[in-house]
Coordinates of N, CA and C in Angstrom, one line a residue:
M9 N 0.3 23.0 3.1 CA -0.5 23.8 3.9 C -1.1 25.0 3.1
H10 N -2.3 25.3 3.2 CA -2.9 26.3 2.4 C -2.9 27.6 3.3
V11 N -2.4 28.7 2.7 CA -2.5 30.0 3.4 C -2.9 31.0 2.4
Q12 N -3.3 32.2 2.9 CA -3.7 33.3 2.0 C -2.5 34.0 1.5
S13 N -2.4 34.3 0.2 CA -1.3 35.1 -0.3 C -1.5 36.6 0.0
E14 N -0.4 37.3 -0.3 CA -0.4 38.8 -0.1 C -1.5 39.5 -0.9
E15 N -1.7 38.9 -2.1 CA -2.7 39.5 -3.0 C -4.1 39.1 -2.7
G16 N -4.3 38.3 -1.7 CA -5.6 37.9 -1.2 C -6.1 36.5 -1.8
G17 N -5.4 36.0 -2.8 CA -5.7 34.7 -3.4 C -5.1 33.5 -2.6
P18 N -5.4 32.3 -3.0 CA -4.8 31.1 -2.3 C -3.3 31.1 -2.6
G19 N -2.5 30.7 -1.6 CA -1.1 30.6 -1.7 C -0.6 29.5 -0.9
F20 N 0.7 29.3 -0.9 CA 1.4 28.2 -0.2 C 2.5 28.8 0.6
E21 N 2.8 28.1 1.7 CA 3.9 28.5 2.6 C 4.9 27.4 2.7
M22 N 6.2 27.6 2.4 CA 7.2 26.6 2.5 C 7.4 26.2 3.9
L23 N 7.3 24.9 4.2 CA 7.4 24.3 5.5 C 8.7 23.6 5.7
G24 N 9.3 23.1 4.6 CA 10.5 22.4 4.7 C 10.8 21.6 3.4
I25 N 11.9 20.9 3.4 CA 12.3 20.1 2.3 C 12.6 18.7 2.8
M26 N 12.0 17.7 2.1 CA 12.2 16.3 2.6 C 12.9 15.6 1.5
S27 N 14.1 15.0 1.8 CA 14.8 14.3 0.8 C 14.6 12.8 0.9
F28 N 14.7 12.1 -0.2 CA 14.6 10.7 -0.2 C 15.9 10.0 -0.7
L29 N 16.2 8.9 -0.1 CA 17.4 8.2 -0.5 C 17.1 6.7 -0.7
D30 N 17.5 6.2 -1.8 CA 17.3 4.8 -2.1 C 18.7 4.2 -2.2
P31 N 19.3 3.9 -1.1 CA 20.7 3.4 -1.1 C 20.8 2.0 -1.7
P32 N 22.0 1.6 -2.2 CA 22.2 0.2 -2.6 C 22.2 -0.7 -1.4
R33 N 21.9 -2.0 -1.6 CA 22.0 -2.9 -0.6 C 23.5 -3.0 -0.1
P34 N 23.7 -3.3 1.2 CA 25.0 -3.3 1.7 C 26.0 -4.3 1.0
D35 N 25.5 -5.3 0.4 CA 26.4 -6.3 -0.2 C 26.7 -6.0 -1.7
T36 N 26.0 -4.9 -2.3 CA 26.1 -4.7 -3.7 C 27.5 -4.3 -4.1
K37 N 28.2 -3.5 -3.4 CA 29.5 -3.0 -3.8 C 30.5 -4.2 -3.8
A38 N 30.4 -5.1 -2.8 CA 31.3 -6.3 -2.7 C 31.0 -7.2 -3.9
T39 N 29.7 -7.3 -4.2 CA 29.2 -8.2 -5.3 C 29.8 -7.8 -6.6
I40 N 29.7 -6.5 -6.9 CA 30.3 -5.9 -8.1 C 31.8 -6.1 -8.2
E41 N 32.5 -5.8 -7.1 CA 33.9 -6.0 -7.0 C 34.3 -7.5 -7.3
A42 N 33.5 -8.4 -6.7 CA 33.8 -9.9 -6.9 C 33.6 -10.2 -8.4
A43 N 32.5 -9.7 -9.0 CA 32.2 -10.0 -10.4 C 33.3 -9.4 -11.3
N44 N 33.8 -8.2 -11.0 CA 34.9 -7.6 -11.8 C 36.1 -8.5 -11.7
K45 N 36.4 -9.0 -10.5 CA 37.6 -9.8 -10.3 C 37.6 -11.1 -11.2
M46 N 36.3 -11.6 -11.4 CA 36.1 -12.8 -12.2 C 36.1 -12.5 -13.7
G47 N 36.3 -11.2 -14.1 CA 36.3 -10.8 -15.5 C 34.9 -10.5 -16.0
V48 N 33.9 -10.2 -15.1 CA 32.6 -9.8 -15.6 C 32.5 -8.3 -15.5
D49 N 32.2 -7.7 -16.6 CA 32.1 -6.2 -16.6 C 30.7 -5.9 -16.3
V50 N 30.5 -5.0 -15.3 CA 29.1 -4.7 -14.8 C 28.8 -3.2 -15.3
K51 N 27.6 -3.1 -15.8 CA 27.1 -1.8 -16.3 C 25.8 -1.5 -15.7
M52 N 25.5 -0.3 -15.3 CA 24.2 0.1 -14.8 C 23.4 0.6 -15.9
I53 N 22.2 0.1 -16.0 CA 21.2 0.7 -17.0 C 19.9 1.0 -16.2
T54 N 19.6 2.3 -16.1 CA 18.5 2.7 -15.3 C 17.7 3.8 -15.9
G55 N 16.5 3.9 -15.5 CA 15.6 4.9 -16.0 C 15.7 6.2 -15.1
D56 N 16.5 6.1 -14.1 CA 16.7 7.2 -13.2 C 17.4 8.4 -13.9
Q57 N 17.4 9.5 -13.3 CA 18.1 10.7 -13.8 C 19.6 10.4 -13.8
Q58 N 20.3 11.1 -14.7 CA 21.7 10.8 -14.9 C 22.5 11.2 -13.6
A59 N 22.2 12.3 -13.0 CA 22.9 12.6 -11.7 C 22.8 11.6 -10.7
I60 N 21.7 11.0 -10.6 CA 21.4 9.9 -9.6 C 22.3 8.7 -9.9
A61 N 22.3 8.3 -11.2 CA 23.1 7.2 -11.7 C 24.6 7.4 -11.5
V62 N 25.1 8.6 -11.7 CA 26.5 8.9 -11.5 C 26.8 8.7 -10.1
E63 N 26.0 9.2 -9.2 CA 26.3 9.1 -7.8 C 26.2 7.7 -7.3
M64 N 25.3 6.9 -7.8 CA 25.2 5.5 -7.4 C 26.4 4.8 -7.9
C65 N 26.8 5.0 -9.1 CA 28.0 4.3 -9.6 C 29.3 4.7 -8.8
R66 N 29.3 6.0 -8.4 CA 30.5 6.4 -7.6 C 30.5 5.7 -6.2
I67 N 29.3 5.6 -5.6 CA 29.2 4.9 -4.3 C 29.6 3.4 -4.5
L68 N 29.3 2.8 -5.6 CA 29.5 1.4 -5.9 C 30.9 1.1 -6.5
G69 N 31.6 2.2 -6.8 CA 33.0 2.0 -7.3 C 33.0 1.5 -8.8
M70 N 32.0 1.9 -9.5 CA 31.8 1.3 -10.9 C 32.4 2.2 -12.0
G71 N 32.8 3.4 -11.7 CA 33.1 4.4 -12.7 C 32.0 5.3 -13.0
T72 N 32.2 6.5 -13.4 CA 31.1 7.4 -13.5 C 30.9 7.9 -15.0
T73 N 31.2 7.2 -15.9 CA 30.9 7.5 -17.3 C 29.5 7.0 -17.6
I74 N 28.5 7.8 -17.3 CA 27.1 7.5 -17.5 C 26.6 8.3 -18.6
C75 N 26.1 7.6 -19.6 CA 25.5 8.2 -20.8 C 24.0 8.3 -20.8
G76 N 23.5 9.2 -21.4 CA 22.0 9.4 -21.5 C 21.4 8.6 -22.7
A77 N 20.1 8.5 -22.7 CA 19.4 7.8 -23.7 C 19.5 8.5 -25.1
E78 N 19.8 9.8 -25.1 CA 19.8 10.5 -26.4 C 21.0 10.0 -27.3
Q79 N 22.0 9.3 -26.7 CA 23.1 8.8 -27.4 C 22.9 7.4 -27.9
L80 N 21.8 6.8 -27.5 CA 21.6 5.4 -27.8 C 20.7 5.3 -29.1
P81 N 20.7 4.1 -29.7 CA 19.9 4.0 -30.9 C 18.4 3.9 -30.5
S82 N 17.6 4.2 -31.5 CA 16.1 4.1 -31.3 C 15.6 2.8 -31.9
Y83 N 14.4 2.5 -31.6 CA 13.9 1.2 -32.1 C 12.5 1.4 -32.8
D84 N 12.4 1.0 -34.0 CA 11.2 1.1 -34.8 C 10.6 -0.3 -34.8
V85 N 9.4 -0.5 -34.2 CA 8.8 -1.8 -34.1 C 8.4 -2.3 -35.5
N86 N 8.3 -1.5 -36.5 CA 7.9 -1.9 -37.8 C 9.1 -2.4 -38.6
K87 N 10.3 -2.3 -38.1 CA 11.5 -2.7 -38.8 C 12.2 -3.8 -38.0
P88 N 12.9 -4.7 -38.7 CA 13.7 -5.6 -37.9 C 14.9 -5.0 -37.2
I89 N 15.4 -5.6 -36.2 CA 16.5 -5.1 -35.5 C 17.8 -5.0 -36.4
S90 N 18.5 -3.9 -36.4 CA 19.6 -3.8 -37.3 C 20.7 -4.8 -36.9
R91 N 21.3 -5.4 -38.0 CA 22.3 -6.3 -37.8 C 23.7 -5.6 -37.5
T92 N 23.7 -4.3 -37.7 CA 24.9 -3.5 -37.5 C 24.9 -2.8 -36.2
L93 N 23.9 -3.1 -35.4 CA 23.8 -2.4 -34.1 C 25.1 -2.5 -33.3
G94 N 25.7 -3.7 -33.2 CA 26.9 -3.9 -32.5 C 28.1 -3.1 -33.1
A95 N 28.2 -3.1 -34.4 CA 29.2 -2.4 -35.1 C 29.0 -0.9 -34.9
D96 N 27.8 -0.4 -35.0 CA 27.5 1.0 -34.9 C 27.6 1.6 -33.5
Y97 N 27.2 0.9 -32.5 CA 27.1 1.4 -31.1 C 28.0 0.6 -30.1
G98 N 28.6 -0.5 -30.6 CA 29.3 -1.4 -29.7 C 30.4 -0.7 -28.9
D99 N 31.3 0.1 -29.6 CA 32.4 0.7 -28.9 C 31.9 1.7 -27.8
F100 N 30.9 2.5 -28.2 CA 30.3 3.4 -27.3 C 29.7 2.7 -26.0
I101 N 29.0 1.6 -26.2 CA 28.4 0.9 -25.1 C 29.5 0.2 -24.3
E102 N 30.5 -0.3 -24.9 CA 31.6 -1.0 -24.1 C 32.3 0.0 -23.2
E103 N 32.5 1.3 -23.7 CA 33.3 2.2 -23.0 C 32.5 2.9 -21.8
A104 N 31.2 2.9 -21.9 CA 30.4 3.5 -20.9 C 30.3 2.6 -19.6
D105 N 30.2 3.2 -18.5 CA 30.0 2.5 -17.2 C 28.5 2.2 -16.9
G106 N 27.7 3.0 -17.6 CA 26.3 2.8 -17.4 C 25.5 3.8 -18.3
F107 N 24.2 3.6 -18.2 CA 23.2 4.4 -19.0 C 22.1 4.9 -18.1
A108 N 21.7 6.1 -18.2 CA 20.6 6.7 -17.4 C 19.5 7.2 -18.3
Q109 N 18.3 7.4 -17.7 CA 17.1 8.0 -18.3 C 16.8 7.1 -19.6
V110 N 16.9 5.8 -19.5 CA 16.6 5.0 -20.6 C 15.2 4.4 -20.5
Y111 N 14.7 4.0 -21.7 CA 13.4 3.3 -21.8 C 13.6 1.9 -22.0
P112 N 12.6 1.0 -21.9 CA 12.8 -0.4 -22.0 C 13.4 -0.8 -23.4
E113 N 13.1 -0.1 -24.4 CA 13.7 -0.4 -25.7 C 15.2 -0.1 -25.7
H114 N 15.7 0.8 -25.0 CA 17.1 1.1 -24.9 C 17.8 -0.1 -24.2
K115 N 17.2 -0.6 -23.1 CA 17.8 -1.7 -22.4 C 17.9 -2.9 -23.3
F116 N 16.9 -3.1 -24.1 CA 16.8 -4.2 -25.1 C 17.9 -4.1 -26.1
L117 N 18.1 -2.8 -26.6 CA 19.1 -2.6 -27.7 C 20.5 -2.6 -27.2
I118 N 20.7 -2.2 -25.9 CA 22.1 -2.4 -25.3 C 22.4 -3.8 -25.2
V119 N 21.5 -4.7 -24.8 CA 21.8 -6.1 -24.7 C 22.0 -6.7 -26.1
E120 N 21.2 -6.3 -27.0 CA 21.4 -6.8 -28.4 C 22.7 -6.4 -29.0
A121 N 23.1 -5.1 -28.8 CA 24.4 -4.6 -29.4 C 25.6 -5.4 -28.8
L122 N 25.5 -5.7 -27.5 CA 26.6 -6.4 -26.8 C 26.6 -7.9 -27.3
R123 N 25.5 -8.4 -27.5 CA 25.4 -9.8 -28.0 C 26.0 -9.9 -29.5
Q124 N 25.7 -8.9 -30.3 CA 26.2 -8.8 -31.6 C 27.7 -8.7 -31.6
R125 N 28.3 -8.1 -30.6 CA 29.7 -8.0 -30.4 C 30.4 -9.3 -29.9
G126 N 29.6 -10.3 -29.6 CA 30.1 -11.6 -29.2 C 30.2 -11.8 -27.7
Y127 N 29.6 -10.9 -27.0 CA 29.6 -11.0 -25.5 C 28.4 -11.9 -25.1
L128 N 28.7 -12.7 -24.0 CA 27.6 -13.4 -23.3 C 27.0 -12.3 -22.3
V129 N 25.8 -12.0 -22.4 CA 25.2 -10.9 -21.6 C 24.2 -11.5 -20.6
G130 N 24.4 -11.0 -19.4 CA 23.5 -11.3 -18.3 C 22.8 -10.0 -17.9
M131 N 21.6 -10.1 -17.6 CA 20.8 -8.9 -17.3 C 20.0 -9.1 -16.0
T132 N 20.0 -8.2 -15.1 CA 19.1 -8.3 -13.9 C 18.1 -7.2 -14.0
G133 N 16.9 -7.5 -13.4 CA 15.9 -6.6 -13.4 C 14.7 -7.0 -12.5
D134 N 13.8 -6.1 -12.3 CA 12.7 -6.4 -11.4 C 11.3 -5.9 -11.9
G135 N 11.4 -5.1 -13.0 CA 10.1 -4.5 -13.4 C 9.7 -4.9 -14.8
V136 N 8.5 -4.5 -15.1 CA 7.9 -4.8 -16.5 C 8.8 -4.2 -17.5
N137 N 9.4 -3.0 -17.2 CA 10.3 -2.3 -18.2 C 11.6 -3.1 -18.4
D138 N 11.9 -4.1 -17.6 CA 13.1 -4.9 -17.8 C 12.8 -6.1 -18.6
A139 N 11.6 -6.5 -18.7 CA 11.2 -7.8 -19.3 C 11.8 -8.0 -20.7
P140 N 11.7 -7.1 -21.6 CA 12.3 -7.3 -23.0 C 13.8 -7.6 -22.9
A141 N 14.5 -6.9 -22.1 CA 16.0 -7.1 -22.1 C 16.3 -8.4 -21.3
L142 N 15.5 -8.7 -20.3 CA 15.7 -10.0 -19.6 C 15.5 -11.2 -20.6
K143 N 14.5 -11.1 -21.4 CA 14.3 -12.1 -22.4 C 15.4 -12.2 -23.5
K144 N 15.9 -11.1 -23.9 CA 16.9 -11.0 -24.9 C 18.3 -11.4 -24.4
A145 N 18.6 -11.2 -23.2 CA 19.9 -11.6 -22.6 C 20.2 -13.1 -22.7
D146 N 21.4 -13.4 -22.7 CA 21.8 -14.8 -22.6 C 21.3 -15.4 -21.3
V147 N 21.5 -14.7 -20.3 CA 21.0 -15.1 -18.9 C 20.2 -13.9 -18.3
G148 N 18.9 -14.0 -18.3 CA 18.1 -13.0 -17.6 C 17.8 -13.4 -16.2
V149 N 18.1 -12.5 -15.3 CA 17.9 -12.8 -13.8 C 16.9 -11.8 -13.2
A150 N 15.8 -12.3 -12.8 CA 14.8 -11.5 -12.1 C 15.2 -11.5 -10.6
V151 N 15.3 -10.4 -10.0 CA 15.6 -10.3 -8.6 C 14.4 -10.5 -7.7
S152 N 14.7 -10.7 -6.4 CA 13.7 -11.0 -5.5 C 12.7 -9.8 -5.5
G153 N 11.4 -10.2 -5.5 CA 10.4 -9.2 -5.5 C 10.0 -8.6 -6.9
A154 N 10.5 -9.3 -7.9 CA 10.3 -8.8 -9.3 C 8.8 -9.0 -9.7
T155 N 8.4 -8.3 -10.7 CA 7.0 -8.4 -11.2 C 6.9 -9.7 -11.9
D156 N 5.6 -10.1 -12.1 CA 5.3 -11.3 -12.8 C 5.9 -11.3 -14.2
A157 N 5.9 -10.1 -14.9 CA 6.4 -10.0 -16.2 C 7.9 -10.3 -16.3
A158 N 8.6 -9.7 -15.3 CA 10.1 -9.9 -15.2 C 10.4 -11.3 -14.9
R159 N 9.7 -11.9 -14.0 CA 9.9 -13.3 -13.7 C 9.6 -14.3 -14.9
A160 N 8.6 -14.0 -15.6 CA 8.3 -14.8 -16.8 C 9.3 -14.7 -17.9
A161 N 9.9 -13.5 -18.0 CA 10.9 -13.3 -19.1 C 12.3 -13.8 -18.7
A162 N 12.6 -13.9 -17.4 CA 13.9 -14.3 -16.9 C 14.2 -15.8 -17.0
D163 N 15.5 -16.1 -17.1 CA 15.9 -17.5 -17.1 C 16.0 -18.0 -15.6
I164 N 16.4 -17.1 -14.7 CA 16.6 -17.4 -13.3 C 15.9 -16.4 -12.5
V165 N 15.2 -16.8 -11.4 CA 14.5 -15.9 -10.5 C 15.2 -16.1 -9.1
L166 N 15.7 -15.0 -8.6 CA 16.3 -15.0 -7.3 C 15.2 -14.9 -6.2
T167 N 15.3 -15.7 -5.2 CA 14.2 -15.7 -4.2 C 14.6 -14.9 -2.9
A168 N 15.9 -14.7 -2.8 CA 16.4 -14.0 -1.6 C 16.9 -12.6 -2.1
P169 N 16.8 -11.6 -1.2 CA 17.2 -10.2 -1.6 C 18.7 -10.2 -1.9
G170 N 19.1 -9.3 -2.7 CA 20.5 -9.1 -3.0 C 21.0 -9.8 -4.3
L171 N 22.2 -9.4 -4.8 CA 22.7 -10.0 -6.0 C 23.9 -10.9 -5.8
S172 N 24.3 -11.1 -4.5 CA 25.5 -11.9 -4.3 C 25.4 -13.3 -4.7
T173 N 24.1 -13.8 -4.9 CA 23.9 -15.2 -5.3 C 24.4 -15.3 -6.8
I174 N 24.4 -14.3 -7.5 CA 24.8 -14.3 -8.9 C 26.3 -14.7 -9.0
V175 N 27.1 -14.1 -8.1 CA 28.5 -14.4 -8.0 C 28.7 -15.8 -7.6
D176 N 28.0 -16.3 -6.7 CA 28.1 -17.7 -6.3 C 27.7 -18.6 -7.5
A177 N 26.7 -18.2 -8.3 CA 26.3 -19.0 -9.4 C 27.5 -19.0 -10.5
I178 N 28.1 -17.9 -10.7 CA 29.3 -17.9 -11.6 C 30.4 -18.8 -11.2
V179 N 30.7 -18.8 -9.9 CA 31.8 -19.7 -9.4 C 31.4 -21.1 -9.6
I180 N 30.2 -21.5 -9.2 CA 29.7 -22.9 -9.3 C 29.7 -23.3 -10.8
S181 N 29.1 -22.5 -11.6 CA 29.0 -22.9 -13.1 C 30.4 -23.0 -13.7
R182 N 31.4 -22.2 -13.3 CA 32.7 -22.4 -13.8 C 33.4 -23.6 -13.3
K183 N 33.1 -24.0 -12.1 CA 33.6 -25.3 -11.6 C 33.0 -26.5 -12.4
I184 N 31.7 -26.4 -12.6 CA 31.0 -27.5 -13.3 C 31.6 -27.6 -14.8
F185 N 31.8 -26.4 -15.4 CA 32.3 -26.4 -16.8 C 33.7 -27.0 -16.8
A186 N 34.5 -26.6 -15.8 CA 35.9 -27.1 -15.8 C 35.9 -28.6 -15.6
R187 N 35.0 -29.1 -14.7 CA 35.0 -30.6 -14.5 C 34.5 -31.3 -15.8
M188 N 33.5 -30.8 -16.4 CA 33.0 -31.4 -17.7 C 34.1 -31.4 -18.8
Q189 N 34.8 -30.3 -18.9 CA 35.9 -30.2 -19.8 C 37.0 -31.2 -19.5
N190 N 37.4 -31.3 -18.3 CA 38.5 -32.2 -17.9 C 38.0 -33.6 -18.2
Y191 N 36.8 -33.9 -17.9 CA 36.3 -35.3 -18.2 C 36.3 -35.6 -19.7
V192 N 35.9 -34.7 -20.5 CA 35.9 -34.9 -21.9 C 37.3 -35.1 -22.4
I193 N 38.3 -34.3 -21.9 CA 39.7 -34.4 -22.3 C 40.2 -35.8 -21.9
Y194 N 39.9 -36.2 -20.7 CA 40.3 -37.5 -20.1 C 39.8 -38.6 -21.0
R195 N 38.5 -38.6 -21.3 CA 37.9 -39.6 -22.1 C 38.4 -39.7 -23.5
I196 N 38.7 -38.5 -24.1 CA 39.3 -38.5 -25.5 C 40.7 -39.1 -25.4
A197 N 41.4 -38.7 -24.4 CA 42.8 -39.2 -24.2 C 42.9 -40.7 -24.0
C198 N 41.9 -41.3 -23.4 CA 41.8 -42.7 -23.1 C 41.6 -43.4 -24.4

């Protein structure tokens, strides 16, 4: 609202404060807990402010050790990716519960560092900024409503809202792997 200031020039009058909340989906906390029970470590990587990431992780029961982008490696497009990324940053990345205020290259480098440490890395995302990390991950998962770039970079595209399908996929894939392993052992034994 435009009002006249005391000095006679244009001024503004405070009418109120409006807050915004982007809460997690109702099934997200249970999904993360189920993944953790299956031995899957979940980390949050977001471009949001650190305070927002800490609060979101607290709500989801993920731990609140959220690091900023200033502690992560940088990426020079004119040079190849360092083969010592995992050795140099792996411990730091493993100990953190998440990362805030990151750029797309940070997401990519976090995935690469974990892969260099021998982890199988799954990444979920929905935006253009997630596409490089989705492509680099062992399993890239574009969530429902993702951009075309994220869907093109991902290995799996979820068509229904929420992440609980990922836990179902882990359970089913482990059953399939166990059956295949048992069959191979049986055939070799015969």
